[in-house]
PDB file of C-alpha atoms in Angstrom:
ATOM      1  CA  UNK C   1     187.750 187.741 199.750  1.00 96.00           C
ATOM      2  CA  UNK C   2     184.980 184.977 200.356  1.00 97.00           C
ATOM      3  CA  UNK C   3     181.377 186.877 201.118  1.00 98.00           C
ATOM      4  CA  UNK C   4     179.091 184.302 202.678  1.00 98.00           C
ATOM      5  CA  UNK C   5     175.675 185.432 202.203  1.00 98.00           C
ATOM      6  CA  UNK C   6     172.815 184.299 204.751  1.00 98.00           C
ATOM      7  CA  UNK C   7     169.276 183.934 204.035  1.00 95.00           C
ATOM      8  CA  UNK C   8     166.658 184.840 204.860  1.00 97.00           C
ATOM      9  CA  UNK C   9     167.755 188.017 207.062  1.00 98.00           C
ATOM     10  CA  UNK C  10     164.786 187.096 209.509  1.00 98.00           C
ATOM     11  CA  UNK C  11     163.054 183.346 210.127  1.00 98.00           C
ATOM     12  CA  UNK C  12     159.854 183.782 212.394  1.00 98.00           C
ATOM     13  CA  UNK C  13     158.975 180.311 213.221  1.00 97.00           C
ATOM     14  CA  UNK C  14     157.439 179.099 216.752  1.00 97.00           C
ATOM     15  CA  UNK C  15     158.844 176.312 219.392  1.00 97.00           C
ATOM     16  CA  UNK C  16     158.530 173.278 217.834  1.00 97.00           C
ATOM     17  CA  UNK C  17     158.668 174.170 214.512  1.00 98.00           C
ATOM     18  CA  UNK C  18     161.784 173.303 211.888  1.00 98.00           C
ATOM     19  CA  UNK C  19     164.189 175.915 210.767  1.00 98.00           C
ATOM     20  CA  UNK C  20     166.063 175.993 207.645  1.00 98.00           C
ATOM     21  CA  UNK C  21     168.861 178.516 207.467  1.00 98.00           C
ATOM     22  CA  UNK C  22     171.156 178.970 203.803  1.00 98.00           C
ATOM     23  CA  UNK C  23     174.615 179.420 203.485  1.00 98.00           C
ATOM     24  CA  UNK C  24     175.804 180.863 200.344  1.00 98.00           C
ATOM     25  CA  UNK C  25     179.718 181.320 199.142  1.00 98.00           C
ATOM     26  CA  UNK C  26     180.624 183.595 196.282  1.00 98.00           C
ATOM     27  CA  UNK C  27     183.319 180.432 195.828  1.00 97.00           C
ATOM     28  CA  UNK C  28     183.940 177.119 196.836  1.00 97.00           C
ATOM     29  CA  UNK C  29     185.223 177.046 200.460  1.00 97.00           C
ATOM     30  CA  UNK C  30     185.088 172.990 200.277  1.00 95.00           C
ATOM     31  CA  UNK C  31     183.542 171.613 203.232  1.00 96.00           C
ATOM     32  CA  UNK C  32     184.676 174.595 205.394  1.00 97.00           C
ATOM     33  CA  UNK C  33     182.300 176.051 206.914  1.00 98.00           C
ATOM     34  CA  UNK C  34     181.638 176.427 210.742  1.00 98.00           C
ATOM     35  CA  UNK C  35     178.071 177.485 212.458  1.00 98.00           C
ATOM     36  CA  UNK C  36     177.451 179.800 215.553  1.00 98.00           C
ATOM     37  CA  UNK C  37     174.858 180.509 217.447  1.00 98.00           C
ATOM     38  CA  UNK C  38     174.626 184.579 219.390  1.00 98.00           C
ATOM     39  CA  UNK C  39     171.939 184.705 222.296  1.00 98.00           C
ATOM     40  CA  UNK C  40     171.266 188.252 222.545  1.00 95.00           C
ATOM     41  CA  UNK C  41     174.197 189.582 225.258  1.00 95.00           C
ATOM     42  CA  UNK C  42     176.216 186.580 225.067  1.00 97.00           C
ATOM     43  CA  UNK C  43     179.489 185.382 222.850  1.00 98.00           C
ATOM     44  CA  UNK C  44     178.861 183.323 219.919  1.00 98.00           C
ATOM     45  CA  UNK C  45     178.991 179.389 220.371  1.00 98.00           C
ATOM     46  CA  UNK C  46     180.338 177.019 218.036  1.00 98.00           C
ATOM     47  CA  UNK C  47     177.239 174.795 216.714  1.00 98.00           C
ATOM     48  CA  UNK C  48     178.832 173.085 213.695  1.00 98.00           C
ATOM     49  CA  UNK C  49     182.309 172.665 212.151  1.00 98.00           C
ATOM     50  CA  UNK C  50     183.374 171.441 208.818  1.00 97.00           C
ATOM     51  CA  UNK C  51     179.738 172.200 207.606  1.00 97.00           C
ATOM     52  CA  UNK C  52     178.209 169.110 209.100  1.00 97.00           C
ATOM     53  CA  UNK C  53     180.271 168.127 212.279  1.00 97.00           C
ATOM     54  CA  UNK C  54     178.260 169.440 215.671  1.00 98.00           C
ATOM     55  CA  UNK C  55     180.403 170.967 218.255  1.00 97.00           C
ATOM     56  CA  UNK C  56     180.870 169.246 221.767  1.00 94.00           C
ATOM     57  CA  UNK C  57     177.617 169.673 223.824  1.00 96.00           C
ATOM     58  CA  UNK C  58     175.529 170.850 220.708  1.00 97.00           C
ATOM     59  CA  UNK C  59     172.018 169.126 220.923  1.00 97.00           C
ATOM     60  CA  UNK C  60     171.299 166.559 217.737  1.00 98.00           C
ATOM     61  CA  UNK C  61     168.495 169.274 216.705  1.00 98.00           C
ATOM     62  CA  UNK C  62     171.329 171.041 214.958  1.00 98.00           C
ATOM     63  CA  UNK C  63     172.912 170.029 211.868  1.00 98.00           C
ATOM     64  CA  UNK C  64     174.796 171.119 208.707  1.00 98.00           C
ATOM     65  CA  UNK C  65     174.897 170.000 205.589  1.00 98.00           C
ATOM     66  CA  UNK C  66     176.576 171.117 202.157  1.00 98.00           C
ATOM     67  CA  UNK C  67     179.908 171.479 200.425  1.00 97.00           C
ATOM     68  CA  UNK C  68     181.582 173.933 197.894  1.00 97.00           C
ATOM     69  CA  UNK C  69     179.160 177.019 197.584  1.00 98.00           C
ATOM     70  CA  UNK C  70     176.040 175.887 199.466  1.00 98.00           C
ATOM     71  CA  UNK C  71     175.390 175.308 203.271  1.00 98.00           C
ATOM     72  CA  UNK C  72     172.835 174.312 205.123  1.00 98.00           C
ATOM     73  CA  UNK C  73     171.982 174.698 209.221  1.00 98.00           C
ATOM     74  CA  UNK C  74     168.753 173.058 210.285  1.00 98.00           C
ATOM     75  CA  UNK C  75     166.869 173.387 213.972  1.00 98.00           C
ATOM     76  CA  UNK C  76     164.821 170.071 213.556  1.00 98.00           C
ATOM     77  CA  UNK C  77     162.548 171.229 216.416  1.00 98.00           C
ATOM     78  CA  UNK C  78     163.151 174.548 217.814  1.00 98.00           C
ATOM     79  CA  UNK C  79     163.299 175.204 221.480  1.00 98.00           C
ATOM     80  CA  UNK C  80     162.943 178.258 223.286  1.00 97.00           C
ATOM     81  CA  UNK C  81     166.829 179.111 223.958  1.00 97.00           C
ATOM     82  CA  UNK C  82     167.418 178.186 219.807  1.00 98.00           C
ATOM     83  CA  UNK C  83     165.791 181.926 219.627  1.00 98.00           C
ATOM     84  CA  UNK C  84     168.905 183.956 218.518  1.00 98.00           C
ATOM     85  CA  UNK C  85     171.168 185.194 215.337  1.00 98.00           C
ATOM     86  CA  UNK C  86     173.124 182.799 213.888  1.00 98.00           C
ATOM     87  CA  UNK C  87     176.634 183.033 211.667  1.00 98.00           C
ATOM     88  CA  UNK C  88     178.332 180.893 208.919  1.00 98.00           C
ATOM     89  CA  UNK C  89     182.282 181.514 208.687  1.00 98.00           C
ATOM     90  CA  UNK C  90     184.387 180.060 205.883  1.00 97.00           C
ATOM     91  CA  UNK C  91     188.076 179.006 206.608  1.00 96.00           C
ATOM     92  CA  UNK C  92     188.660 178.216 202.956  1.00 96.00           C
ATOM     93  CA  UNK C  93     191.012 181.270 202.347  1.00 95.00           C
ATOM     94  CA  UNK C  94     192.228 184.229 204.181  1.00 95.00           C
ATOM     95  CA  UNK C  95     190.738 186.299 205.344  1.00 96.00           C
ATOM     96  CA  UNK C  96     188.322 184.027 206.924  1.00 97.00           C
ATOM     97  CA  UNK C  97     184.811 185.994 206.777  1.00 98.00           C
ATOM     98  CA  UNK C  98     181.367 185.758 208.572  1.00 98.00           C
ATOM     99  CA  UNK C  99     177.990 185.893 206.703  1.00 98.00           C
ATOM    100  CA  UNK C 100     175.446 188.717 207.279  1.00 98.00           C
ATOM    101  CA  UNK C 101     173.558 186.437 209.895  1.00 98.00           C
ATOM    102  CA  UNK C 102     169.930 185.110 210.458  1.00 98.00           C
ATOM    103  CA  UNK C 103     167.823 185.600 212.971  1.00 98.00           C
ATOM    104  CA  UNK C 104     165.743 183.431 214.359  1.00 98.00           C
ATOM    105  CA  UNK C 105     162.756 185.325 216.092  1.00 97.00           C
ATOM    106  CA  UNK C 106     159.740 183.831 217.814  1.00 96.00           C
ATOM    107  CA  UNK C 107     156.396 184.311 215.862  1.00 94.00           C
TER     108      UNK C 107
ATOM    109  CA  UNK N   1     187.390 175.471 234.057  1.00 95.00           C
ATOM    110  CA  UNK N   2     188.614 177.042 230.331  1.00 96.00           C
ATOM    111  CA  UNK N   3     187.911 180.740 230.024  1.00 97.00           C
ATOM    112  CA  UNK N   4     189.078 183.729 228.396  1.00 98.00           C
ATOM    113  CA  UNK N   5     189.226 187.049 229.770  1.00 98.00           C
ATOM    114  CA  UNK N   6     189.727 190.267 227.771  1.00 98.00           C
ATOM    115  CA  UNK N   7     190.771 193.943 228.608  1.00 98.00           C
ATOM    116  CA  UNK N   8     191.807 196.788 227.566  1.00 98.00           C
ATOM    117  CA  UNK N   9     189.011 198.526 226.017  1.00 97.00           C
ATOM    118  CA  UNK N  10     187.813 201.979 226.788  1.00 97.00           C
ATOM    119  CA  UNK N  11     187.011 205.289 224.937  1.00 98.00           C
ATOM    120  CA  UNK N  12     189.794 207.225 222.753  1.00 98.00           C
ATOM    121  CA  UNK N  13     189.923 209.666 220.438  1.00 98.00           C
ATOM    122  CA  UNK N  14     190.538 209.090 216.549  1.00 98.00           C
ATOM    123  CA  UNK N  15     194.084 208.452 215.894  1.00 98.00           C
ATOM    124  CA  UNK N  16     194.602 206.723 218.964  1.00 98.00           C
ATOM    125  CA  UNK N  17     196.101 203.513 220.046  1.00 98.00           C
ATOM    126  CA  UNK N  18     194.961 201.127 222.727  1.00 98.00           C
ATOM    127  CA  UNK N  19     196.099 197.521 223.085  1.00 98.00           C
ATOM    128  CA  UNK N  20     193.948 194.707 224.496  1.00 98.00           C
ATOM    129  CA  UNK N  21     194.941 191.897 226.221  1.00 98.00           C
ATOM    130  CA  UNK N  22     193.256 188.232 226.411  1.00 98.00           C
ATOM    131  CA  UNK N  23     194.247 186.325 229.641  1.00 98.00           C
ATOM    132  CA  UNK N  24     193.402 182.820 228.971  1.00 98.00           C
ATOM    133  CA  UNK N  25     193.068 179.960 231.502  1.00 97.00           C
ATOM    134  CA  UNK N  26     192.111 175.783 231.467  1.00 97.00           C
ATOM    135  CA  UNK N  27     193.609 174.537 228.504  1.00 96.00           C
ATOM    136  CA  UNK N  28     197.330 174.291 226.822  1.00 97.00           C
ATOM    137  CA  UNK N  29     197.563 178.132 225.579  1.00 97.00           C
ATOM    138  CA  UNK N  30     200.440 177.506 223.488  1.00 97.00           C
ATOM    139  CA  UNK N  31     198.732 174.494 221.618  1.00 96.00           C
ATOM    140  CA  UNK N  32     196.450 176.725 220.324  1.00 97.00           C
ATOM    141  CA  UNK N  33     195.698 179.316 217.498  1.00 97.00           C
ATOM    142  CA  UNK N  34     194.218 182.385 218.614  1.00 98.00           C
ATOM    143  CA  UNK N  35     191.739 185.336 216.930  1.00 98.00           C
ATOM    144  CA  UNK N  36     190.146 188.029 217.596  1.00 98.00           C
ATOM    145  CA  UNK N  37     187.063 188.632 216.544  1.00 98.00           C
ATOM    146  CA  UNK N  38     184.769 192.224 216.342  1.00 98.00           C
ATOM    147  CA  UNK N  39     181.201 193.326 216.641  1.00 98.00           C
ATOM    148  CA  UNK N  40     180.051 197.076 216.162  1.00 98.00           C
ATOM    149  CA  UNK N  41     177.248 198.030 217.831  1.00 97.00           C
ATOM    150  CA  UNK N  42     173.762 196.322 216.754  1.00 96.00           C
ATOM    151  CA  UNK N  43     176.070 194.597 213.473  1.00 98.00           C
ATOM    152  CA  UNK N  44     177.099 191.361 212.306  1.00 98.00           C
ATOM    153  CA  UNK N  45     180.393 189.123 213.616  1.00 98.00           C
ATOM    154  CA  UNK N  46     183.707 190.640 211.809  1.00 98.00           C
ATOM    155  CA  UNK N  47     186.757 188.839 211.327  1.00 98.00           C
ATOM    156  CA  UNK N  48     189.839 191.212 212.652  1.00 98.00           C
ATOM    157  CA  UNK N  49     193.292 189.326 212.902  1.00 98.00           C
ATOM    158  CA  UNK N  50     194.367 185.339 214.116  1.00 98.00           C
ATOM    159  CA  UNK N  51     197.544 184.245 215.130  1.00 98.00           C
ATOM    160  CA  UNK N  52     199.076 180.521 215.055  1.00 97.00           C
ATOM    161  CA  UNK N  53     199.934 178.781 218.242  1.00 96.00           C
ATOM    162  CA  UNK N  54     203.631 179.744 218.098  1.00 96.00           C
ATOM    163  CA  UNK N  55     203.158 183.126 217.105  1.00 95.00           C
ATOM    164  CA  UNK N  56     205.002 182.944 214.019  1.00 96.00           C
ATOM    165  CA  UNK N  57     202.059 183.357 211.932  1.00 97.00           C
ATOM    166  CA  UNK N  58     199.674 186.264 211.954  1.00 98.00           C
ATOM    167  CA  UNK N  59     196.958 187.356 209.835  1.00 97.00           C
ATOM    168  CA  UNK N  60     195.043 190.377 209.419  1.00 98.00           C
ATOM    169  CA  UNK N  61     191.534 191.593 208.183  1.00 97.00           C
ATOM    170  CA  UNK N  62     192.267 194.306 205.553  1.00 97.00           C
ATOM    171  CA  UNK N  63     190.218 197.086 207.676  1.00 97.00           C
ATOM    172  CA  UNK N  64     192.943 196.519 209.912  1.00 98.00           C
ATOM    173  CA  UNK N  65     196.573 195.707 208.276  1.00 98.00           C
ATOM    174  CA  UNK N  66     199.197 198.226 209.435  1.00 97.00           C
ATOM    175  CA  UNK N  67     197.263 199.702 211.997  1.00 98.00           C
ATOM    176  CA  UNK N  68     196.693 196.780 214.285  1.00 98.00           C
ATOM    177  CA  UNK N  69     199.104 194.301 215.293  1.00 98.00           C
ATOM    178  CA  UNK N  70     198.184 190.582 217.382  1.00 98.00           C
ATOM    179  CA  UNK N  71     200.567 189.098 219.420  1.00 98.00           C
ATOM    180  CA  UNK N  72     201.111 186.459 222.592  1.00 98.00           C
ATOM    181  CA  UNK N  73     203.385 185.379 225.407  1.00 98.00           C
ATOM    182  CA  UNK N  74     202.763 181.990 225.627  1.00 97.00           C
ATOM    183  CA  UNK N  75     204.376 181.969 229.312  1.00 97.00           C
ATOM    184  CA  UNK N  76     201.753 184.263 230.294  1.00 98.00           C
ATOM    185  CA  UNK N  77     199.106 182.562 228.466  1.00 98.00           C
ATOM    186  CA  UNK N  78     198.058 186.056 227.164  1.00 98.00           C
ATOM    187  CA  UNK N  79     197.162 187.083 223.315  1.00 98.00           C
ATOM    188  CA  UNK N  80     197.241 191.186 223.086  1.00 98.00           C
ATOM    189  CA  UNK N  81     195.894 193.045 219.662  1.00 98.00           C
ATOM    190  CA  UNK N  82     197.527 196.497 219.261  1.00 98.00           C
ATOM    191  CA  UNK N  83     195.841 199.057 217.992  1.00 98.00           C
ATOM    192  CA  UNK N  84     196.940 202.318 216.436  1.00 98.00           C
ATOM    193  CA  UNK N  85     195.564 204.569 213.962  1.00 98.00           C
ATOM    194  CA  UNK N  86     192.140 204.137 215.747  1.00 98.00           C
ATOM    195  CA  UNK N  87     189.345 204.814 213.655  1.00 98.00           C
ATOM    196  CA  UNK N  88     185.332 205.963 214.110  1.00 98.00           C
ATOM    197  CA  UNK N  89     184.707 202.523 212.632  1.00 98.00           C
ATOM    198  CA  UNK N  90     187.014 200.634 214.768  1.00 98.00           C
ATOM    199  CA  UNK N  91     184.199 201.163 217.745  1.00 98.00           C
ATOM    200  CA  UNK N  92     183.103 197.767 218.848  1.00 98.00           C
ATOM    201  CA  UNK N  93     183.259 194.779 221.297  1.00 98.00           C
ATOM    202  CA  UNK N  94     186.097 192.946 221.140  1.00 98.00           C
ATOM    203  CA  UNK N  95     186.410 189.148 221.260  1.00 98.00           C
ATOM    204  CA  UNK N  96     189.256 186.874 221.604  1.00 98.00           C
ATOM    205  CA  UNK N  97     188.460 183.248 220.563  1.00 98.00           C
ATOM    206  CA  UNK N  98     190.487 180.052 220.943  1.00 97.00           C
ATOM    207  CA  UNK N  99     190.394 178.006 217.328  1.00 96.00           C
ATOM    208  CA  UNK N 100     190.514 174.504 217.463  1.00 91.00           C
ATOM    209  CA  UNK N 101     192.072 172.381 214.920  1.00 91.00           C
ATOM    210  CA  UNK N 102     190.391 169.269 216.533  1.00 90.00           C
ATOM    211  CA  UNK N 103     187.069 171.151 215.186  1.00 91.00           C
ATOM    212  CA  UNK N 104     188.169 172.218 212.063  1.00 89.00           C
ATOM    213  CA  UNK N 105     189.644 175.079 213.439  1.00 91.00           C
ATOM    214  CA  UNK N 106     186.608 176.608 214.445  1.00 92.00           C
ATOM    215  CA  UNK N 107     186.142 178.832 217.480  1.00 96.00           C
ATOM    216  CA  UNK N 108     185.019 177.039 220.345  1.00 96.00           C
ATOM    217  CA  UNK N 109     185.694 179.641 223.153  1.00 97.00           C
ATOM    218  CA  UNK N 110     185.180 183.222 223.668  1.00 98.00           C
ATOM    219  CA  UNK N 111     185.458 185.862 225.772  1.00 98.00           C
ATOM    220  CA  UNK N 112     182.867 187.809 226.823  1.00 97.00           C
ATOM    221  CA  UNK N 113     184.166 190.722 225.186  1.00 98.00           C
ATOM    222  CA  UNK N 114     185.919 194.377 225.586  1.00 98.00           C
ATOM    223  CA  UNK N 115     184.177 197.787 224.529  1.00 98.00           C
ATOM    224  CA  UNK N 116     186.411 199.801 222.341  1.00 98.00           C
ATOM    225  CA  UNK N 117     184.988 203.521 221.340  1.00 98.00           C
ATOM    226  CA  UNK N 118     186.179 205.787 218.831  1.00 98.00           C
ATOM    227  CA  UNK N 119     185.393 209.125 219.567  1.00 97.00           C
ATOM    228  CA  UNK N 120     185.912 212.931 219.611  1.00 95.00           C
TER     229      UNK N 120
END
C-alpha cells in the first residue's frame, strides 16, 4: 500500500497570503496524484488531477506540481472560502489511498 | 443538474449488515466508475471499495474485503455497498463519488453522505 504523507498537519496563514501544502509518497505514484478541498460540513471537491491539471471551475489560485514521490498544492493568494482541510490521493496502485490532510486555518 | 444521493445508513449493532444505496442522476451512470469513499468521525478521507463502469471490476480497501461487497444496476442508475460483519470501526459517513477518467480518474462528484454507526 501507497501512504501519502501531508505536511504540515496545520498551515495558519491569513487572506491574501500564499500557501504551500507537501505531498509525500512512500513510492513513485508517477504523475498520479489528485487534490481535494473539505469545507467543514461539506463533501470533498476535486481541485487538481494528475498532480498539476485543475478541475473544472477550480480558480487559477490553485495549482499542483510534482511527479514520482513529491507533490505540491499551492493557494497563490488565499481567499476566505480556501479556509478548509485539504487531501492528496494516489491512483498509482490499488488500493488507492488518501494522505493524513492539511488544514488550512485562518491566523 | 448531476447529483448523487446516498442512503441507507443508520445505527446497528456489531456484527450487523446494512447496505447503502447511491441513486445517481445528470450524467451517463453506466459510463462511469464508481467509489465509495469513508470518513469516521472528526478523521481523515478513507478509501473503502470502487467499482468499474460495467461492474465487472471491483476493488476493495483491505479493512473491508469479505465483509463488504459494491455493486450497481446500471438501469437504475444506482451503486449499493453491502455491508456485513459490521464493525465499531466501520462507524462513519459514507460517500459515493463518481470517478472520471476525463480527469484522471479523479472524483469529481459526491454525495453528501450517509451516517453509519456501530454500536451496542
Amino acid at each position: 500500500e501507497i501512504v501519502l504523507t501531508q505536511s504540515p498537519a496545520t498551515l495558519s496563514l491569513s487572506p491574501g497570503e500564499r500557501a504551500t501544502l507537501s505531498c509525500r509518497a512512500s513510492q513513485s505514484v508517477s504523475n498520479y496524484l489528485a487534490w481535494y478541498q473539505q469545507r467543514p460540513g461539506q463533501a470533498p471537491r476535486l481541485l487538481i488531477y494528475d498532480a498539476s491539471n485543475r478541475a473544472t471551475g477550480i480558480p487559477a489560485r490553485f495549482s499542483g506540481s510534482g511527479s514520482g514521490t513529491d507533490f505540491t498544492l499551492t493557494i497563490s493568494s488565499l481567499e476566505p472560502e480556501d479556509f478548509a482541510v485539504y487531501y492528496c490521493q494516489q491512483r498509482s496502485n490499488w488500493p488507492l489511498t488518501f494522505g493524513g490532510g492539511t488544514k488550512v486555518e485562518n491566523k | 443538474e448531476v447529483q448523487l444521493l446516498e442512503s441507507g445508513g443508520g445505527l446497528v449493532q456489531p456484527g450487523g449488515s446494512l447496505r447503502l444505496s447511491c441513486a445517481a442522476s445528470g450524467f451517463t451512470f453506466s459510463s462511469y466508475g464508481m467509489t465509495w469513499v469513508r470518513q469516521a468521525p472528526g478523521k481523515g478521507l478513507e478509501w473503502v471499495s470502487s467499482i468499474s463502469a460495467s461492474g465487472g471490476d471491483t476493488f476493495y480497501a483491505d479493512s473491508v474485503k469479505g465483509r463488504f461487497s459494491i455493486s450497481r444496476d446500471n438501469s437504475k442508475n444506482t451503486v449499493y455497498l453491502q455491508m456485513s460483519s459490521l464493525r465499531v470501526e466501520d462507524t462513519a459517513l459514507y460517500y459515493c463519488a463518481k470517478r472520471d477518467v476525463a480527469l484522471g480518474y479523479g472524483m469529481d462528484v459526491w454525495g453528501q453522505g450517509t451516517a453509519v454507526t456501530v454500536s451496542s
